[in-house]
Coordinates of C-alpha atoms and ligand atoms in Angstrom, one line a residue:
M17 CA 32.2 -24.4 -19.2
S18 CA 29.1 -23.3 -17.2
V19 CA 28.0 -25.8 -14.5
F20 CA 25.5 -24.3 -12.4
Y21 CA 21.8 -24.2 -13.2
R22 CA 21.7 -20.5 -13.2
E23 CA 24.9 -20.1 -15.0
R24 CA 23.5 -22.3 -17.8
R25 CA 20.5 -20.0 -18.2
L26 CA 22.4 -16.9 -19.0
P27 CA 23.6 -16.7 -22.4
P28 CA 27.4 -14.8 -23.0
Y29 CA 27.1 -11.1 -22.5
V30 CA 26.5 -9.6 -26.1
F31 CA 28.3 -6.4 -25.0
A32 CA 31.4 -8.2 -23.9
E33 CA 32.9 -8.8 -27.2
V34 CA 32.7 -4.8 -28.1
N35 CA 33.9 -4.1 -24.6
R36 CA 36.9 -6.4 -25.1
M37 CA 37.6 -4.7 -28.4
K38 CA 37.2 -1.2 -26.8
L39 CA 40.0 -2.3 -24.3
E40 CA 42.3 -3.6 -26.9
K41 CA 42.0 -0.3 -28.9
R42 CA 42.8 1.8 -25.8
H43 CA 45.7 -0.2 -24.9
A44 CA 46.8 0.3 -28.6
G45 CA 46.7 4.0 -27.9
V46 CA 43.4 4.7 -29.8
D47 CA 41.1 7.4 -28.4
V48 CA 37.9 5.6 -28.5
I49 CA 34.8 7.9 -28.5
D50 CA 32.4 5.9 -26.3
F51 CA 28.7 5.9 -26.6
G52 CA 28.3 2.5 -25.3
M53 CA 27.2 2.5 -21.7
G54 CA 24.5 4.6 -20.0
N55 CA 26.6 5.7 -17.3
P56 CA 26.0 9.4 -16.3
D57 CA 29.2 11.7 -16.3
M58 CA 27.7 14.7 -14.6
P59 CA 28.5 14.9 -10.8
P60 CA 25.4 15.2 -8.5
A61 CA 24.7 18.7 -7.1
P62 CA 27.2 19.9 -4.4
H63 CA 24.5 20.2 -1.7
I64 CA 24.0 16.2 -1.8
I65 CA 27.5 15.6 -1.6
E66 CA 27.8 18.0 1.3
K67 CA 25.1 16.2 3.1
L68 CA 26.7 12.5 2.5
K69 CA 30.0 14.2 3.9
E70 CA 28.2 15.6 7.1
V71 CA 26.4 12.3 7.8
A72 CA 29.4 10.1 7.4
A73 CA 31.3 12.2 9.9
D74 CA 28.8 11.1 12.6
P75 CA 30.2 8.1 14.4
R76 CA 26.6 6.7 14.8
A77 CA 25.9 6.6 11.2
H78 CA 27.9 3.4 10.3
R79 CA 25.8 0.9 11.8
Y80 CA 23.5 -1.5 9.7
S81 CA 20.7 0.5 8.2
S82 CA 17.2 -0.7 7.4
S83 CA 16.7 -3.0 4.2
M84 CA 13.3 -1.2 3.3
G85 CA 14.9 2.1 3.6
I86 CA 14.8 4.7 6.9
P87 CA 11.3 6.1 7.3
A88 CA 12.4 9.6 6.5
L89 CA 13.6 8.6 3.2
R90 CA 10.5 6.8 2.2
K91 CA 8.4 9.7 3.3
A92 CA 10.6 11.8 1.0
V93 CA 9.9 9.5 -1.8
G94 CA 6.3 9.9 -1.0
R95 CA 6.5 13.6 -1.3
Y96 CA 8.1 13.2 -4.6
Y97 CA 5.1 11.2 -5.9
E98 CA 2.8 13.8 -4.3
R99 CA 4.3 16.8 -6.1
R100 CA 5.3 15.2 -9.3
F101 CA 2.3 12.9 -10.1
N102 CA -0.4 13.9 -7.4
V103 CA -0.2 10.4 -6.0
A104 CA -0.6 10.0 -2.2
L105 CA 1.3 6.8 -1.1
D106 CA 1.7 5.4 2.5
A107 CA 5.2 5.5 3.1
E108 CA 4.9 2.5 5.5
K109 CA 3.2 0.1 3.3
E110 CA 3.6 1.4 -0.4
I111 CA 7.3 2.3 -0.5
C112 CA 10.4 0.5 -0.4
V113 CA 14.0 1.7 -0.8
T114 CA 16.2 -0.4 -3.0
L115 CA 19.9 -0.5 -3.9
G116 CA 19.5 1.0 -7.1
S117 CA 16.6 0.1 -9.1
K118 CA 18.4 -2.9 -10.9
E119 CA 18.6 -4.5 -7.2
G120 CA 15.0 -3.8 -6.7
L121 CA 13.9 -5.4 -10.0
A122 CA 15.9 -8.5 -9.5
S123 CA 14.8 -8.8 -5.7
F124 CA 11.3 -8.5 -6.9
A125 CA 11.7 -11.0 -9.5
T126 CA 12.7 -13.5 -6.8
A127 CA 9.8 -12.4 -4.6
V128 CA 7.2 -13.2 -7.1
T129 CA 8.4 -16.1 -9.2
A130 CA 7.6 -19.8 -9.0
P131 CA 9.9 -22.2 -11.1
G132 CA 8.4 -22.4 -14.5
D133 CA 6.2 -19.2 -14.4
T134 CA 5.9 -17.3 -17.7
I135 CA 6.3 -13.6 -17.7
L136 CA 5.9 -11.1 -20.6
V137 CA 8.7 -8.7 -21.4
P138 CA 9.1 -6.3 -24.3
D139 CA 11.9 -7.1 -26.9
P140 CA 14.0 -5.1 -27.1
S141 CA 14.3 -4.1 -23.4
Y142 CA 16.8 -3.4 -20.5
P143 CA 18.4 -6.7 -19.8
I144 CA 17.3 -7.0 -16.1
H145 CA 13.7 -7.0 -17.2
M146 CA 14.3 -10.3 -18.7
F147 CA 17.2 -11.8 -16.9
G148 CA 16.1 -11.0 -13.4
F149 CA 13.2 -13.5 -14.0
I150 CA 15.3 -15.9 -15.7
I151 CA 17.7 -16.0 -12.8
A152 CA 14.6 -16.4 -10.7
G153 CA 13.6 -19.6 -12.7
A154 CA 10.9 -18.0 -15.0
A155 CA 10.3 -18.7 -18.6
V156 CA 10.2 -15.3 -20.8
R157 CA 7.8 -14.5 -23.6
P158 CA 8.8 -11.7 -25.6
V159 CA 6.4 -9.1 -26.9
T160 CA 7.0 -6.5 -29.4
F161 CA 6.3 -2.7 -28.7
G162 CA 5.7 -0.9 -32.0
D163 CA 2.4 0.9 -31.1
P164 CA 0.1 0.5 -28.1
E165 CA -2.8 -1.1 -30.0
H166 CA -0.6 -4.1 -31.3
F167 CA 1.2 -4.3 -28.0
F168 CA -2.0 -4.7 -26.2
A169 CA -3.5 -7.3 -28.7
E170 CA -0.1 -9.3 -28.4
V171 CA -0.2 -9.3 -24.5
S172 CA -4.0 -10.3 -24.5
A173 CA -3.4 -13.1 -27.0
A174 CA -0.2 -14.3 -24.8
C175 CA -2.7 -14.3 -21.6
R176 CA -5.1 -16.4 -23.6
R177 CA -2.7 -18.8 -25.2
S178 CA 0.2 -19.3 -22.9
V179 CA 0.2 -22.2 -20.7
P180 CA 0.8 -21.5 -17.8
A181 CA -0.8 -18.2 -18.0
P182 CA 1.7 -15.4 -17.7
T183 CA 2.1 -13.7 -14.3
V184 CA 4.0 -10.6 -14.8
L185 CA 4.2 -7.8 -17.5
V186 CA 7.2 -5.6 -17.7
L187 CA 6.7 -1.9 -18.8
N188 CA 9.6 0.7 -19.2
F189 CA 8.6 4.1 -20.3
P190 CA 10.5 6.2 -21.5
S191 CA 12.2 3.1 -22.7
N192 CA 15.7 2.1 -22.7
P193 CA 16.9 1.1 -25.4
T194 CA 14.1 2.4 -27.7
T195 CA 13.5 5.9 -26.1
Q196 CA 9.6 5.4 -26.7
T197 CA 7.2 7.2 -24.3
V198 CA 3.5 6.5 -23.5
D199 CA 0.7 8.5 -22.1
L200 CA -1.6 8.0 -19.1
D201 CA -4.2 6.3 -21.4
F202 CA -1.7 3.8 -22.2
Y203 CA -1.4 2.9 -18.4
R204 CA -5.1 2.9 -18.0
E205 CA -5.5 0.1 -20.8
A206 CA -2.5 -1.8 -19.3
V207 CA -4.0 -1.8 -15.7
K208 CA -7.4 -2.9 -17.3
L209 CA -5.6 -5.8 -18.9
A210 CA -3.9 -6.7 -15.9
K211 CA -6.8 -6.9 -13.8
Q212 CA -8.7 -9.0 -16.5
Y213 CA -5.8 -11.4 -16.8
N214 CA -4.5 -11.4 -13.3
L215 CA -1.2 -10.0 -14.2
I216 CA 1.3 -8.1 -12.1
I217 CA 2.7 -5.1 -13.9
I218 CA 6.3 -3.7 -13.2
S219 CA 6.8 -0.1 -14.4
D220 CA 10.4 1.0 -14.7
L221 CA 10.5 4.7 -14.4
A222 CA 14.2 5.2 -14.3
Y223 CA 13.8 8.0 -16.9
S224 CA 11.1 9.9 -15.1
E225 CA 12.8 13.2 -15.4
I226 CA 15.0 12.9 -18.6
Y227 CA 12.6 14.0 -21.2
F228 CA 12.8 16.7 -24.0
D229 CA 9.5 17.6 -25.3
G230 CA 7.9 19.3 -22.5
N231 CA 5.8 16.4 -21.6
P232 CA 6.7 15.0 -18.1
P233 CA 6.4 11.1 -18.2
P234 CA 3.4 10.0 -16.3
S235 CA 3.6 7.2 -13.5
I236 CA 1.4 4.3 -13.8
L237 CA 0.5 4.8 -10.2
E238 CA -1.8 7.9 -11.5
V239 CA -4.4 5.3 -12.4
P240 CA -6.2 4.7 -9.3
E241 CA -6.6 0.8 -9.7
A242 CA -2.8 0.5 -10.4
R243 CA -2.3 0.4 -6.6
E244 CA -3.9 -3.2 -6.8
V245 CA -1.8 -4.8 -9.5
A246 CA 1.5 -2.5 -10.1
I247 CA 4.9 -1.8 -8.6
E248 CA 6.8 1.0 -10.0
F249 CA 10.6 1.4 -9.8
T250 CA 12.4 5.1 -9.9
S251 CA 16.1 5.7 -9.5
M252 CA 18.2 8.4 -8.5
S253 CA 21.0 7.3 -10.9
K254 CA 19.9 9.4 -13.9
T255 CA 17.6 12.1 -12.3
Y256 CA 20.2 13.3 -10.0
S257 CA 23.4 11.7 -11.8
M258 CA 24.0 9.3 -8.8
P259 CA 24.6 6.0 -10.5
G260 CA 27.4 4.9 -8.3
W261 CA 25.5 5.6 -5.1
R262 CA 23.1 2.8 -5.8
M263 CA 19.9 4.3 -4.7
G264 CA 16.4 3.4 -6.0
F265 CA 12.8 3.1 -4.9
A266 CA 9.7 1.0 -5.3
A267 CA 6.3 2.1 -5.0
G268 CA 2.8 0.8 -5.5
S269 CA 0.6 -2.1 -4.4
E270 CA 1.0 -3.0 -0.7
R271 CA 0.8 -6.6 -1.5
L272 CA 3.7 -6.3 -4.1
I273 CA 5.9 -4.1 -1.9
G274 CA 5.2 -6.4 1.0
A275 CA 6.7 -9.3 -1.0
L276 CA 9.8 -7.3 -2.0
K277 CA 10.3 -6.1 1.5
L278 CA 10.3 -9.6 2.8
V279 CA 12.8 -10.9 0.4
K280 CA 15.1 -7.8 1.0
S281 CA 15.0 -8.3 4.7
Y282 CA 16.6 -11.7 4.1
L283 CA 19.1 -10.5 1.5
D284 CA 20.3 -7.1 2.8
Y285 CA 20.5 -4.3 5.5
G286 CA 19.7 -1.4 3.3
A287 CA 22.0 1.3 1.8
F288 CA 24.6 2.9 4.0
T289 CA 22.7 5.4 6.0
P290 CA 24.6 8.7 5.0
I291 CA 23.6 7.8 1.3
Q292 CA 20.0 7.5 2.5
V293 CA 20.1 11.0 4.2
A294 CA 21.8 12.5 1.1
A295 CA 19.0 11.0 -1.0
I296 CA 16.4 12.8 1.2
A297 CA 18.5 16.1 0.6
A298 CA 18.4 15.5 -3.1
L299 CA 14.8 14.9 -3.3
D300 CA 13.7 17.6 -1.0
G301 CA 16.4 20.2 -1.9
P302 CA 16.7 22.5 -4.9
Q303 CA 15.9 20.8 -8.1
D304 CA 17.8 22.9 -10.7
G305 CA 20.4 20.1 -11.1
I306 CA 17.6 18.2 -13.1
E307 CA 16.7 20.8 -15.2
E308 CA 20.6 21.4 -15.9
N309 CA 21.0 17.5 -16.5
R310 CA 18.2 17.8 -19.0
R311 CA 19.6 20.8 -20.7
V312 CA 23.1 18.8 -21.1
Y313 CA 21.3 15.8 -22.5
R314 CA 19.2 17.9 -24.9
E315 CA 22.1 19.7 -26.2
R316 CA 24.1 16.3 -26.7
R317 CA 21.0 14.9 -28.5
D318 CA 20.6 17.8 -31.0
C319 CA 24.4 17.8 -31.6
L320 CA 24.5 14.0 -32.2
V321 CA 21.5 14.0 -34.4
E322 CA 22.7 16.8 -36.5
S323 CA 26.3 16.0 -36.9
F324 CA 25.9 12.3 -37.3
G325 CA 23.2 12.8 -39.9
R326 CA 25.8 14.9 -41.9
A327 CA 28.2 12.2 -41.6
G328 CA 25.7 9.7 -43.4
F329 CA 24.1 8.0 -40.1
D330 CA 20.6 9.0 -39.7
V331 CA 19.7 8.9 -36.0
P332 CA 16.1 9.5 -35.1
S333 CA 15.8 12.3 -32.5
P334 CA 14.8 10.6 -29.1
P335 CA 12.0 12.3 -27.0
A336 CA 13.4 11.2 -23.6
T337 CA 16.0 9.2 -21.9
M338 CA 20.0 9.6 -22.4
F339 CA 20.1 7.4 -25.4
A340 CA 19.5 7.4 -29.0
W341 CA 18.3 4.2 -30.8
A342 CA 19.2 4.1 -34.4
P343 CA 18.6 1.8 -37.3
I344 CA 21.8 0.4 -39.0
P345 CA 22.2 2.2 -42.2
E346 CA 21.2 0.2 -45.2
K347 CA 24.8 -0.3 -46.5
Y348 CA 25.7 -2.2 -43.3
R349 CA 22.2 -3.7 -42.4
E350 CA 22.9 -7.3 -43.4
L351 CA 25.9 -7.5 -40.8
G352 CA 23.8 -7.4 -37.8
S353 CA 24.2 -5.2 -34.8
L354 CA 27.1 -7.0 -33.3
E355 CA 29.3 -7.0 -36.5
F356 CA 28.3 -3.6 -37.4
S357 CA 29.3 -2.3 -33.9
K358 CA 32.7 -4.1 -34.2
R359 CA 33.4 -2.7 -37.7
L360 CA 32.2 0.8 -36.7
L361 CA 34.8 0.6 -33.7
D362 CA 37.5 -0.9 -35.6
E363 CA 37.3 1.5 -38.5
T364 CA 36.4 4.7 -36.8
G365 CA 37.1 4.5 -33.1
V366 CA 33.5 4.9 -32.3
A367 CA 32.1 2.7 -29.9
V368 CA 28.0 1.8 -29.7
S369 CA 25.9 -0.8 -27.9
P370 CA 24.8 -3.6 -30.4
G371 CA 20.9 -3.8 -30.2
L372 CA 21.1 -7.5 -30.2
G373 CA 22.2 -7.0 -26.4
F374 CA 18.7 -5.8 -25.5
G375 CA 16.9 -8.9 -27.4
E376 CA 16.6 -10.6 -30.6
R377 CA 14.2 -8.0 -32.2
G378 CA 16.8 -5.1 -31.4
D379 CA 19.3 -6.5 -33.9
G380 CA 18.7 -4.2 -36.6
F381 CA 19.6 -1.2 -34.4
V382 CA 22.5 0.2 -32.2
R383 CA 22.1 2.3 -28.9
L384 CA 24.1 5.5 -28.5
A385 CA 24.4 6.8 -24.9
L386 CA 24.5 10.7 -24.5
V387 CA 27.7 10.6 -22.4
E388 CA 30.3 12.3 -24.6
N389 CA 30.3 16.2 -24.6
P390 CA 29.3 18.2 -28.1
Q391 CA 33.0 18.5 -29.0
R392 CA 33.7 14.6 -28.8
I393 CA 30.3 13.9 -30.5
R394 CA 31.5 16.2 -33.5
Q395 CA 35.0 14.5 -33.4
A396 CA 33.0 11.1 -33.8
A397 CA 31.0 12.5 -36.7
R398 CA 34.3 13.6 -38.3
A399 CA 35.8 10.1 -37.9
M400 CA 32.6 8.3 -39.5
T401 CA 32.4 10.5 -42.6
G402 CA 34.2 8.1 -44.9
F403 CA 32.7 4.9 -43.4
F404 CA 29.2 5.7 -44.3
Ligands
PLP515 C1 15.5 1.2 -17.7 C2 16.6 1.1 -16.7 N1 16.2 0.5 -15.6 C3 16.8 0.4 -14.4 C4 18.2 0.9 -14.6 C5 19.1 0.7 -13.5 O1 19.3 1.9 -12.7 P1 19.9 1.9 -11.2 O2 21.3 2.5 -11.3 O3 18.8 2.5 -10.6 O4 19.9 0.3 -10.8 C6 18.6 1.5 -15.9 C7 20.1 1.8 -15.9 O5 20.6 2.2 -16.9 C8 17.7 1.5 -16.8 O6 18.3 2.1 -18.0

């Protein structure tokens, strides 16, 4: 039984049941085709690994590093913002390195939350957006993201009616799990609302480089006033296929970056220096690995949409991210996403993530991660043919 305050505030992990079943199946010799976890399977570019090896061989590279990140890496992040978004940042005051963006999001929640604060998070969303704040002692008010107009109306209503008034609004576009994208006008409106209602905006831009329709996702920091109210998180995990390295970045308002840096200075000593130097090599070096990642995810996306569709499972084609977000087919809809995912795994050997794990309003959906190759995707489609 959970005894501690924070334990009691965290519900049972929805994905645990499917994960347990996956393990049982594997032990029983079933070849599970796994679209569950968004864990990139491609390796990083060779020059990044070479740089890691080279710096790790230096006897001086093994001491504690700096929790906010070494200055050269913060400057490299500044150059990325400059060339990709045409945004000039002060690497000293407006950028902080994090141990993956997940750690950054959680530490930031710790930094800005007082017990009992209310924060606004889209439902469904990536779990840390909500649970980072729940762990920090806040109450979460979910908002629905269908289209921007309704979203902003709901956010405004929440700001007017909630007592205490919400302090934070979390945005994540391209979205995990829904794959929705937004344009710069959306961020302009968000910043306007934030200033009106005294909200902090967190923008999670983990999928900044995984897009398929030719329109690179914008950064909220392209809106000049965002520098007063927003903090944005980016990550090397998906962009450079480096999820295990735990390397992410926060950028934006000096006040918000300052709060994050302060908490981090108590919590950690920063990433291993060779990883930080290799991250500079990734940001400043050849970028063709990103193009190749996009090509691979696009190929898998097209293969999945086409072959699953033929098997009777209609999956909308995602414009961005490494996921597809699919409504549960009519025949199984009343089961809900957890039961449906279990039935699908049990009868076909195909594993997906139940939408419920991303929030109550995700329950009519499942999320499919594009981490299996086209041959395995087609194999999954064949296994599902009778099921639908
Ligand atoms: C939207 C979103 N934010 C953050 C993360 C965490 O990324 P990182 O590896 O940088 O902690 C993920 C990982 O799946 C994600 O989907």
